[in-house]
């Protein structure tokens, strides 16, 4: 039985990793790419499994010198002489210790034929944690880390990264002095198996120290202190530190902010049992004027003038206000909110005045609100009391005479939002759920009692690799709404539902689906929409899309008449989100519409 024993830092892993390191040195000098010729200096034929072809081209001298402009033919035999050893090194790094490699060369032609042979698997793992961390229940699954689990293929890169991950997991739990004290991989080449042995010393669990804050000039230190997710002296946790950093970034006072443990100070003092947290912040200005312009097929052309103040009256109270003028909607609003407190809550209040002229329904409304917001992990919520006043004008038409109505309601509501996405700006995996529940009681500044529920769920699902659709993604949307009331009359329209448009039912005009009344389309008490879209990447920045939307808004389930819209689209990935251009066919109207928008609605 042939045995190969290696401590990976100096054993079989080093040959593969050194080959890759050498390639970086030869591919560039002082950060500049080396000269490349217009044609190949010689032919290089590779007969090997697809998984190895690219590595052989990039990590062998023959491959790297094939198009070098400074190639001298006298080098040819020297390059070929090293090829077999280099290829075997690449294969060993992937766990193939009995490969067959045949190299042939002639004038200006090199060929290599590769049979990798059996792949070595991990037969056993002897894994030991010493020190205080050995009894930490959270670390019990470390043996399942890729590269350290029995039955997995043995790869030197995975073996090295697995050990790093063990130390990283210990670090995340507060064992910031953890280190690998010994490791050995015993490879039985004949049997194609590897026995691994790892010993890790956890060291003591370190606690959070004080905050060291840099960059605060305009705002009070309490803005940082009040959103801490940990107390001084509490055991260090990377999860809590990441939550703290996320809170700071979304606080609205900083353009950039980082929060990191001071590991250098910890290393300098081997007796230290606490680690200071360094917060480096770049503040946003206290006041700024915001100007904006845009266009979408829902709103038409849009312009905006806004004013923001992040320290109103020297109290850290934030003001966000704007006048937004679009073709179909105009609104003026002012929102005030306090910073997040130590329980991740804030108080918000404000006023909005709005005018809409959509599908012949002219609506003037005012909304005054106050409430308490909270965030917990990836969940945000807001509980509010709103006083809604509205006046709507409905012209005469085939569905009835002209009307002019005034509605009011004092609405108690709760909005809840969950986002578990790989990116909020350019999502490709995950889901988002929005839910709202609200209601009002007649007689308490309210014309008609009602209860309202609404939810929108969006799912992003990449398709499996190794299939013709591996560059594809499915986007599914489900939208439901119900208003419990004896009639839609006297209920302010912002509590009712209409459908149609780029973020709703494509193929139909914005909010053109609802309840016909007089010469207008008004909101109904029920909404149900489902959408499925397939996107396929055709480059780094572009995707083509095919979609199907189905649903409607209505005033009674018995009269629910769903309609379909479907078509094709183009997606352009930009730093501010995807730019969406769709051509959709509205089946119920037998006509095509073009829809243009930016981003997703969550």
Coordinates of C-alpha atoms in Angstrom, one line a residue:
X1 CA 0.0 0.0 0.0
X2 CA 1.4 3.4 -1.1
X3 CA 0.9 6.2 1.4
X4 CA 1.4 9.9 0.9
X5 CA 1.4 12.0 4.1
X6 CA 1.3 15.8 3.9
X7 CA 0.8 18.7 6.2
X8 CA -1.0 20.9 3.7
X9 CA 0.9 24.0 4.4
X10 CA 4.0 22.3 2.9
X11 CA 2.7 19.1 1.3
X12 CA 0.7 18.1 -1.8
X13 CA -1.4 21.3 -1.8
X14 CA 1.6 23.5 -2.2
X15 CA 2.4 22.3 -5.7
X16 CA -1.0 23.3 -7.1
X17 CA -1.1 26.6 -5.3
X18 CA 2.5 27.5 -6.2
X19 CA 1.7 26.8 -9.9
X20 CA -1.2 29.3 -9.7
X21 CA 0.9 31.9 -7.8
X22 CA 3.7 31.7 -10.5
X23 CA 1.2 32.4 -13.2
X24 CA 0.2 35.7 -11.6
X25 CA 3.8 36.8 -11.5
X26 CA 4.4 36.0 -15.2
X27 CA 1.1 37.4 -16.4
X28 CA 1.9 40.9 -15.2
X29 CA 4.8 43.0 -14.1
X30 CA 4.1 45.9 -11.7
X31 CA 0.4 45.6 -12.4
X32 CA 0.8 45.9 -16.2
X33 CA -0.2 43.0 -18.5
X34 CA 2.7 41.4 -20.5
X35 CA 2.7 41.8 -24.3
X36 CA 0.5 39.5 -26.3
X37 CA 1.2 38.6 -29.9
X38 CA -1.3 38.8 -32.7
X39 CA -1.2 35.0 -33.3
X40 CA -0.2 31.8 -31.5
X41 CA 3.5 31.0 -31.2
X42 CA 2.6 27.3 -31.4
X43 CA -0.4 25.0 -31.3
X44 CA -1.4 23.6 -27.9
X45 CA -3.9 20.7 -28.1
X46 CA -5.5 19.5 -24.8
X47 CA -7.4 16.3 -24.6
X48 CA -8.7 16.4 -21.0
X49 CA -12.0 16.6 -19.2
X50 CA -13.6 20.0 -19.6
X51 CA -13.1 20.8 -15.9
X52 CA -9.3 20.8 -16.3
X53 CA -8.9 22.4 -19.7
X54 CA -9.0 26.0 -18.5
X55 CA -6.6 25.4 -15.6
X56 CA -4.1 23.7 -18.0
X57 CA -4.2 26.6 -20.3
X58 CA -3.8 29.2 -17.6
X59 CA -1.5 27.5 -15.1
X60 CA 1.2 25.8 -17.3
X61 CA 4.1 27.5 -18.9
X62 CA 3.1 26.1 -22.3
X63 CA -0.3 27.6 -22.0
X64 CA 0.9 31.0 -20.7
X65 CA 3.6 31.5 -23.3
X66 CA 1.5 30.4 -26.3
X67 CA 0.7 34.0 -27.3
X68 CA 3.5 36.0 -25.6
X69 CA 5.0 38.5 -27.9
X70 CA 8.4 38.1 -26.3
X71 CA 8.5 34.3 -26.9
X72 CA 11.8 33.0 -28.3
X73 CA 11.6 29.6 -30.1
X74 CA 14.7 28.5 -28.1
X75 CA 12.4 28.4 -25.0
X76 CA 10.1 25.8 -26.6
X77 CA 11.7 22.6 -25.4
X78 CA 12.2 24.0 -21.9
X79 CA 8.5 24.8 -21.6
X80 CA 7.4 21.4 -22.9
X81 CA 9.8 19.7 -20.4
X82 CA 7.8 21.1 -17.5
X83 CA 4.4 20.4 -18.9
X84 CA 3.8 16.9 -17.5
X85 CA 4.8 17.8 -14.0
X86 CA 2.6 21.0 -14.0
X87 CA -0.4 19.1 -15.2
X88 CA 0.1 16.4 -12.6
X89 CA 0.3 19.1 -10.0
X90 CA -3.0 20.6 -11.1
X91 CA -4.6 17.2 -10.9
X92 CA -3.2 16.4 -7.5
X93 CA -4.7 19.7 -6.2
X94 CA -8.1 18.4 -7.2
X95 CA -7.6 15.0 -5.5
X96 CA -6.4 12.9 -8.5
X97 CA -3.2 11.2 -7.4
X98 CA -3.0 8.5 -10.1
X99 CA -3.4 10.4 -13.3
X100 CA -2.1 9.4 -16.7
X101 CA -0.5 12.4 -18.5
X102 CA 1.0 12.0 -22.0
X103 CA 2.9 14.8 -23.6
X104 CA 3.9 14.9 -27.2
X105 CA 5.6 17.7 -29.2
X106 CA 6.8 18.5 -32.6
X107 CA 7.7 21.7 -34.5
X108 CA 5.3 24.4 -33.3
X109 CA 2.8 21.9 -31.8
X110 CA 2.3 20.5 -28.3
X111 CA -0.4 18.0 -27.2
X112 CA -1.3 16.7 -23.8
X113 CA -3.7 13.8 -23.1
X114 CA -5.0 13.5 -19.6
X115 CA -6.8 10.7 -17.8
X116 CA -7.4 12.0 -14.3
X117 CA -7.9 8.6 -12.7
X118 CA -9.9 8.0 -9.5
X119 CA -10.6 10.9 -7.3
X120 CA -9.5 10.7 -3.6
X121 CA -12.3 11.0 -1.1
X122 CA -12.2 11.9 2.6
X123 CA -12.5 8.6 4.5
X124 CA -12.2 10.0 8.1
X125 CA -11.7 13.3 9.9
X126 CA -10.2 13.6 13.4
X127 CA -11.3 17.0 14.5
X128 CA -10.4 18.5 17.9
X129 CA -11.2 21.9 19.5
X130 CA -9.3 22.6 22.7
X131 CA -9.8 25.5 25.0
X132 CA -13.1 27.2 26.2
X133 CA -14.7 26.9 22.8
X134 CA -14.8 23.1 22.8
X135 CA -18.1 23.2 24.8
X136 CA -19.8 25.9 22.7
X137 CA -22.9 24.1 21.4
X138 CA -23.2 26.5 18.4
X139 CA -20.0 25.0 17.0
X140 CA -21.1 21.4 17.0
X141 CA -21.6 21.3 13.2
X142 CA -18.1 22.4 12.2
X143 CA -17.3 18.9 10.9
X144 CA -19.9 19.5 8.1
X145 CA -17.9 22.4 6.7
X146 CA -17.0 21.6 3.0
X147 CA -13.5 20.2 2.8
X148 CA -13.7 18.6 6.3
X149 CA -16.6 16.2 6.0
X150 CA -16.2 12.4 5.4
X151 CA -17.4 11.2 2.0
X152 CA -16.5 14.5 0.2
X153 CA -13.9 14.6 -2.5
X154 CA -10.5 15.6 -1.2
X155 CA -9.2 18.8 -2.7
X156 CA -6.3 20.7 -1.2
X157 CA -7.9 24.1 -1.8
X158 CA -11.1 22.9 0.0
X159 CA -9.0 21.4 2.8
X160 CA -7.2 24.7 3.3
X161 CA -10.4 26.8 3.1
X162 CA -12.2 24.4 5.4
X163 CA -9.6 25.0 8.2
X164 CA -9.9 28.7 7.6
X165 CA -13.7 28.5 8.0
X166 CA -13.3 26.6 11.3
X167 CA -11.2 29.5 12.6
X168 CA -13.6 32.0 11.1
X169 CA -16.6 30.4 12.8
X170 CA -14.8 30.5 16.1
X171 CA -13.9 34.1 15.5
X172 CA -17.6 35.0 14.8
X173 CA -18.6 33.5 18.2
X174 CA -16.0 35.6 20.0
X175 CA -13.0 33.3 20.1
X176 CA -10.9 35.9 18.4
X177 CA -7.6 34.3 19.3
X178 CA -8.5 30.9 17.7
X179 CA -5.8 29.2 15.6
X180 CA -5.1 25.9 14.0
X181 CA -2.4 24.3 16.1
X182 CA -1.8 21.2 13.9
X183 CA -3.2 19.7 10.7
X184 CA -2.3 16.7 8.6
X185 CA -3.8 14.9 5.6
X186 CA -2.8 11.3 5.2
X187 CA -3.5 10.2 1.6
X188 CA -3.6 6.6 0.6
X189 CA -3.0 6.8 -3.1
X190 CA -3.7 3.1 -3.7
X191 CA -7.0 3.2 -2.0
X192 CA -8.0 6.7 -3.1
X193 CA -8.8 7.8 0.4
X194 CA -7.6 10.6 2.7
X195 CA -7.6 10.7 6.5
X196 CA -7.6 14.2 7.9
X197 CA -6.5 15.4 11.3
X198 CA -7.1 18.9 12.6
X199 CA -6.5 20.5 16.0
X200 CA -7.7 24.0 16.8
X201 CA -7.2 26.0 20.0
X202 CA -10.1 28.3 20.6
X203 CA -8.5 30.6 23.1
X204 CA -10.8 32.6 25.5
X205 CA -14.0 34.1 24.4
X206 CA -13.5 37.8 24.0
X207 CA -16.1 40.4 25.1
X208 CA -17.3 43.6 23.4
X209 CA -15.3 46.7 24.5
X210 CA -16.1 50.3 24.2
X211 CA -17.0 52.1 21.0
X212 CA -14.2 54.2 19.4
X213 CA -16.1 56.6 17.0
X214 CA -14.4 58.6 14.3
X215 CA -16.0 61.1 11.9
X216 CA -18.8 62.6 14.1
X217 CA -18.8 66.4 13.7
X218 CA -22.4 67.4 12.9
X219 CA -24.4 64.8 14.9
X220 CA -24.5 63.7 18.4
X221 CA -22.8 60.5 19.6
X222 CA -26.1 59.2 20.8
X223 CA -27.1 58.5 17.2
X224 CA -24.5 55.7 17.2
X225 CA -24.8 54.6 20.8
X226 CA -28.6 54.3 20.7
X227 CA -28.6 51.7 17.9
X228 CA -26.0 49.4 19.5
X229 CA -27.0 45.7 19.4
X230 CA -24.7 44.8 22.3
X231 CA -23.5 46.1 25.6
X232 CA -19.9 46.6 26.8
X233 CA -18.8 43.4 28.5
X234 CA -21.2 41.1 26.5
X235 CA -19.6 38.2 24.7
X236 CA -18.5 39.2 21.2
X237 CA -20.7 38.1 18.3
X238 CA -20.1 38.9 14.6
X239 CA -23.8 38.6 14.0
X240 CA -24.5 41.3 16.5
X241 CA -21.8 43.5 15.1
X242 CA -23.1 43.1 11.5
X243 CA -26.6 44.0 12.8
X244 CA -25.2 47.1 14.4
X245 CA -23.4 48.1 11.2
X246 CA -26.6 47.6 9.2
X247 CA -28.5 49.8 11.6
X248 CA -25.9 52.6 11.3
X249 CA -26.0 52.4 7.5
X250 CA -29.8 52.7 7.4
X251 CA -30.0 55.4 10.1
X252 CA -30.0 58.1 7.4
X253 CA -27.2 60.2 8.9
X254 CA -24.2 58.7 7.1
X255 CA -23.0 58.3 3.5
X256 CA -20.8 55.4 4.6
X257 CA -20.0 53.8 8.0
X258 CA -18.1 50.7 9.1
X259 CA -17.9 49.0 12.5
X260 CA -15.0 46.6 13.0
X261 CA -13.2 45.0 16.0
X262 CA -9.8 46.5 16.8
X263 CA -7.9 43.2 16.3
X264 CA -4.5 44.9 16.1
X265 CA -4.9 46.2 19.7
X266 CA -6.1 42.8 20.8
X267 CA -3.0 41.2 19.2
X268 CA -0.7 43.6 20.9
X269 CA -2.1 42.9 24.4
X270 CA -2.3 39.1 24.9
X271 CA -4.0 39.6 28.3
X272 CA -6.9 41.7 26.9
X273 CA -10.3 40.1 27.3
X274 CA -12.3 42.8 25.5
X275 CA -12.1 44.2 22.0
X276 CA -12.9 47.8 21.2
X277 CA -15.2 48.4 18.3
X278 CA -14.0 51.0 15.8
X279 CA -16.8 53.0 14.1
X280 CA -15.6 55.1 11.2
X281 CA -18.4 57.3 9.8
X282 CA -18.8 59.8 6.9
X283 CA -21.6 62.1 7.8
X284 CA -24.2 63.4 5.4
X285 CA -24.7 67.1 5.4
X286 CA -27.4 68.5 7.7
X287 CA -29.4 70.2 5.0
X288 CA -29.7 69.6 1.3
X289 CA -32.0 70.4 -1.6
X290 CA -32.9 67.5 -3.8
X291 CA -33.8 68.0 -7.5
X292 CA -35.0 65.1 -9.6
X293 CA -36.7 64.3 -12.9
X294 CA -37.9 61.1 -14.4
X295 CA -40.4 59.3 -16.6
X296 CA -42.5 56.2 -16.5
X297 CA -45.4 55.0 -18.5
X298 CA -47.5 55.0 -15.3
X299 CA -46.9 58.5 -14.1
X300 CA -45.6 60.1 -17.3
X301 CA -43.0 62.9 -17.0
X302 CA -42.1 63.7 -13.4
X303 CA -40.2 66.5 -11.7
X304 CA -39.3 66.9 -8.0
X305 CA -38.0 69.6 -5.7
X306 CA -37.2 68.4 -2.2
X307 CA -35.6 69.6 1.0
X308 CA -34.0 67.5 3.7
X309 CA -32.8 68.4 7.2
X310 CA -31.2 65.8 9.5
X311 CA -30.9 67.8 12.7
X312 CA -34.0 69.9 12.9
X313 CA -33.9 72.4 15.8
X314 CA -30.7 70.6 17.0
X315 CA -32.7 67.6 18.1
X316 CA -31.5 65.0 15.5
X317 CA -35.1 65.1 14.2
X318 CA -35.1 64.3 10.5
X319 CA -37.3 66.2 7.9
X320 CA -37.9 64.9 4.4
X321 CA -40.1 67.1 2.2
X322 CA -40.8 67.4 -1.5
X323 CA -43.1 68.7 -4.1
X324 CA -43.5 66.1 -6.8
X325 CA -45.2 67.0 -10.1
X326 CA -46.1 64.3 -12.6
X327 CA -48.5 64.2 -15.5
X328 CA -51.2 62.3 -13.6
X329 CA -50.3 62.9 -10.0
X330 CA -49.0 65.9 -8.0
X331 CA -48.2 65.7 -4.3
X332 CA -46.6 67.8 -1.5
X333 CA -45.4 66.1 1.6
X334 CA -43.4 66.6 4.8
X335 CA -42.3 63.6 6.9
X336 CA -40.6 63.9 10.3
X337 CA -38.9 61.1 12.2
X338 CA -36.7 60.6 15.2
X339 CA -33.5 58.5 15.1
X340 CA -33.7 54.8 16.0
X341 CA -33.5 54.2 19.7
X342 CA -31.7 51.4 21.5
X343 CA -34.8 49.1 20.9
X344 CA -34.6 49.9 17.1
X345 CA -37.7 52.0 17.2
X346 CA -38.5 55.5 15.9
X347 CA -41.4 57.9 15.9
X348 CA -42.7 59.3 12.6
X349 CA -45.3 61.8 11.7
X350 CA -46.2 64.0 8.8
X351 CA -48.6 65.4 6.2
X352 CA -49.3 64.7 2.6
X353 CA -51.5 66.6 0.1
X354 CA -52.2 65.0 -3.2
X355 CA -54.0 65.5 -6.5
X356 CA -54.7 62.6 -9.0
X357 CA -56.4 62.6 -12.4
X358 CA -56.4 59.0 -13.5
X359 CA -58.9 57.3 -15.7
X360 CA -61.2 60.4 -15.5
X361 CA -61.3 60.2 -11.7
X362 CA -60.2 63.4 -10.2
X363 CA -59.2 63.0 -6.6
X364 CA -58.0 65.6 -4.0
X365 CA -56.8 64.1 -0.7
X366 CA -55.0 65.0 2.5
X367 CA -53.4 62.6 4.9
X368 CA -52.1 63.4 8.3
X369 CA -50.3 60.6 10.2
X370 CA -48.3 59.7 13.3
X371 CA -46.9 56.4 14.3
X372 CA -44.1 54.2 15.6
X373 CA -41.8 52.2 13.4
X374 CA -39.6 49.3 14.3
X375 CA -37.0 47.0 12.6
X376 CA -35.9 43.6 13.7
X377 CA -33.3 41.9 11.5
X378 CA -34.7 42.0 8.0
X379 CA -38.2 42.9 9.1
X380 CA -39.5 46.5 9.2
X381 CA -42.9 47.6 10.5
X382 CA -44.9 50.7 11.1
X383 CA -48.0 51.2 13.2
X384 CA -49.8 54.4 12.5
X385 CA -53.0 56.5 13.0
X386 CA -54.0 58.4 9.9
X387 CA -56.6 61.0 9.3
X388 CA -57.7 60.8 5.7
X389 CA -59.8 63.5 4.0
X390 CA -60.7 63.1 0.3
X391 CA -62.8 64.7 -2.4
X392 CA -63.4 62.9 -5.7
X393 CA -65.1 64.1 -8.9
X394 CA -66.6 61.5 -11.3
X395 CA -67.8 62.8 -14.7
X396 CA -71.1 61.5 -16.2
X397 CA -70.8 58.5 -18.5
X398 CA -72.5 55.3 -19.6
X399 CA -72.2 53.9 -16.1
X400 CA -74.1 56.7 -14.4
X401 CA -74.4 60.5 -13.8
X402 CA -71.7 62.8 -12.6
X403 CA -70.8 62.7 -8.9
X404 CA -68.9 64.7 -6.4
X405 CA -68.1 62.9 -3.1
X406 CA -66.3 63.8 0.1
X407 CA -65.0 61.0 2.3
X408 CA -63.1 60.8 5.5
X409 CA -61.7 58.2 7.8
X410 CA -59.5 57.9 11.0
X411 CA -57.5 54.8 10.1
X412 CA -55.5 52.7 12.5
X413 CA -53.1 50.5 10.6
X414 CA -50.0 48.3 10.7
X415 CA -47.6 47.7 7.8
X416 CA -45.1 44.9 7.8
X417 CA -42.3 44.3 5.4
X418 CA -39.9 41.4 5.1
X419 CA -37.0 41.4 2.6
X420 CA -34.7 38.4 2.3
X421 CA -32.9 39.2 -0.9
X422 CA -29.3 38.9 -2.1
X423 CA -29.6 42.5 -3.3
X424 CA -32.3 45.1 -2.8
X425 CA -31.2 47.0 -5.9
X426 CA -30.5 44.1 -8.3
X427 CA -32.0 41.0 -6.7
X428 CA -31.4 37.6 -8.2
X429 CA -32.4 35.3 -5.3
X430 CA -34.7 35.5 -2.4
X431 CA -38.1 36.9 -1.6
X432 CA -39.9 40.0 -0.2
X433 CA -43.3 40.2 1.5
X434 CA -45.4 43.3 2.2
X435 CA -48.5 43.0 4.4
X436 CA -50.9 45.7 5.6
X437 CA -53.9 45.6 7.9
X438 CA -56.0 48.6 8.8
X439 CA -59.4 49.7 9.7
X440 CA -61.7 52.6 10.8
X441 CA -64.9 52.8 12.7
X442 CA -67.9 54.9 11.6
X443 CA -68.6 57.9 13.9
X444 CA -64.9 58.4 15.0
X445 CA -64.0 61.0 12.3
X446 CA -65.0 58.3 9.8
X447 CA -68.0 58.1 7.4
X448 CA -68.1 54.3 7.0
X449 CA -66.6 51.5 9.0
X450 CA -64.2 49.2 7.1
X451 CA -61.4 46.7 7.6
X452 CA -58.7 46.3 5.0
X453 CA -56.0 43.7 4.3
X454 CA -53.4 43.8 1.5
X455 CA -50.3 41.8 0.7
X456 CA -47.7 41.6 -2.1
X457 CA -45.3 38.7 -2.3
X458 CA -42.3 38.6 -4.7
X459 CA -40.0 35.7 -5.3
X460 CA -36.7 35.6 -7.3
X461 CA -35.5 32.1 -8.2
X462 CA -32.3 31.5 -10.3
X463 CA -32.6 28.3 -12.4
X464 CA -30.2 25.3 -11.9
X465 CA -26.7 25.3 -13.3
X466 CA -25.8 22.8 -15.9
X467 CA -29.1 23.2 -17.8
X468 CA -29.9 25.3 -20.9
X469 CA -31.6 27.8 -18.5
X470 CA -28.7 28.3 -16.1
X471 CA -28.5 32.0 -17.0
X472 CA -32.2 32.3 -16.3
X473 CA -34.3 33.5 -13.4
X474 CA -38.0 33.3 -12.5
X475 CA -39.7 36.2 -10.9
X476 CA -43.1 35.5 -9.4
X477 CA -45.5 38.0 -7.9
X478 CA -48.8 37.4 -6.0
X479 CA -50.9 40.4 -5.0
X480 CA -54.1 40.2 -2.9
X481 CA -56.3 42.8 -1.3
X482 CA -59.7 42.7 0.6
X483 CA -61.7 45.6 2.1
X484 CA -64.5 44.4 4.4
X485 CA -67.3 47.0 4.1
X486 CA -70.9 47.1 3.2
X487 CA -70.1 49.3 0.2
X488 CA -67.2 51.1 -1.4
X489 CA -69.2 54.4 -0.9
X490 CA -67.7 56.8 1.7
X491 CA -64.5 54.8 2.0
X492 CA -61.5 57.0 1.0
X493 CA -60.1 55.7 -2.3
X494 CA -56.6 55.1 -1.1
X495 CA -58.0 52.2 0.8
X496 CA -59.5 50.6 -2.3
X497 CA -58.0 48.9 -5.3
X498 CA -57.4 49.4 -9.0
X499 CA -55.1 47.5 -11.3
X500 CA -53.2 48.0 -14.5
X501 CA -49.7 49.3 -15.3
X502 CA -46.1 48.3 -15.2
X503 CA -46.0 47.1 -11.6
X504 CA -49.5 45.6 -11.8
X505 CA -51.1 44.1 -14.9
X506 CA -49.0 44.8 -18.0
X507 CA -50.9 45.3 -21.2
X508 CA -53.3 47.8 -19.6
X509 CA -53.2 51.5 -18.8
X510 CA -52.2 52.6 -15.3
X511 CA -55.1 51.9 -12.8
X512 CA -57.5 51.4 -15.7
X513 CA -58.9 48.2 -14.2
X514 CA -61.5 48.6 -11.5
X515 CA -65.1 49.5 -11.1
X516 CA -66.8 51.5 -13.9
X517 CA -68.7 54.4 -12.4
X518 CA -70.1 57.3 -14.3
X519 CA -67.4 58.1 -16.9
X520 CA -64.5 57.0 -14.7
X521 CA -62.9 53.9 -13.2
X522 CA -62.9 53.8 -9.4
X523 CA -61.4 51.5 -6.9
X524 CA -63.1 48.3 -5.7
X525 CA -63.0 46.2 -2.5
X526 CA -61.1 43.2 -3.9
X527 CA -57.8 42.7 -5.8
X528 CA -56.1 39.5 -7.0
X529 CA -53.1 39.5 -9.4
X530 CA -50.6 36.8 -10.2
X531 CA -47.5 37.3 -12.4
X532 CA -44.8 35.0 -13.6
X533 CA -41.7 36.3 -15.5
X534 CA -38.7 34.5 -17.0
X535 CA -35.5 36.5 -17.5
X536 CA -32.5 35.2 -19.4
X537 CA -29.1 36.9 -19.3
X538 CA -27.6 37.7 -22.6
X539 CA -24.6 39.5 -21.2
X540 CA -23.3 41.0 -18.0
X541 CA -25.8 43.9 -18.2
X542 CA -28.8 42.8 -20.2
X543 CA -31.6 40.2 -20.0
X544 CA -34.5 39.4 -22.2
X545 CA -37.8 38.6 -20.4
X546 CA -41.1 36.9 -21.2
X547 CA -44.0 37.4 -18.8
X548 CA -47.7 36.5 -18.1
X549 CA -49.9 38.6 -15.7
X550 CA -53.4 37.6 -14.7
X551 CA -56.0 39.2 -12.4
X552 CA -58.2 42.2 -11.8
X553 CA -59.7 44.6 -9.3
X554 CA -63.4 44.3 -8.5
X555 CA -66.1 45.4 -6.1
X556 CA -67.4 41.8 -5.5
X557 CA -66.0 38.3 -5.8
X558 CA -69.1 37.2 -7.7
X559 CA -68.3 39.8 -10.3
X560 CA -64.6 39.0 -10.5
X561 CA -63.5 38.8 -14.1
X562 CA -59.8 38.3 -14.4
X563 CA -57.9 39.5 -17.5
X564 CA -54.6 38.5 -18.9
X565 CA -51.6 40.5 -20.1
X566 CA -48.4 38.9 -21.6
X567 CA -45.5 39.9 -23.7
X568 CA -41.7 40.3 -24.0
X569 CA -39.3 42.7 -22.3
X570 CA -35.7 43.9 -22.0
X571 CA -33.9 44.4 -18.7
X572 CA -30.8 46.6 -18.3
X573 CA -28.9 46.2 -15.0
X574 CA -27.7 49.6 -13.7
X575 CA -26.4 50.8 -10.3
X576 CA -29.8 52.3 -9.5
X577 CA -31.7 49.1 -10.4
X578 CA -33.0 47.3 -13.5
X579 CA -34.3 49.5 -16.3
X580 CA -37.4 47.7 -17.6
X581 CA -38.9 48.0 -21.1
X582 CA -41.9 45.8 -21.9
X583 CA -44.2 45.3 -24.8
X584 CA -47.4 43.7 -23.5
X585 CA -50.6 42.5 -25.1
X586 CA -53.8 43.2 -23.1
X587 CA -56.0 40.3 -24.1
X588 CA -59.2 41.9 -22.8
X589 CA -58.6 45.0 -24.9
X590 CA -56.9 43.3 -27.8
X591 CA -54.1 45.9 -28.0
X592 CA -50.4 46.3 -27.3
X593 CA -48.9 48.7 -24.8
X594 CA -45.3 49.7 -24.1
X595 CA -44.3 49.9 -20.4
X596 CA -41.2 51.6 -19.0
X597 CA -40.0 51.7 -15.4
X598 CA -36.9 51.4 -13.2
X599 CA -36.6 48.9 -10.3
X600 CA -38.9 46.6 -8.5
X601 CA -41.8 47.3 -6.2
X602 CA -41.4 45.6 -2.8

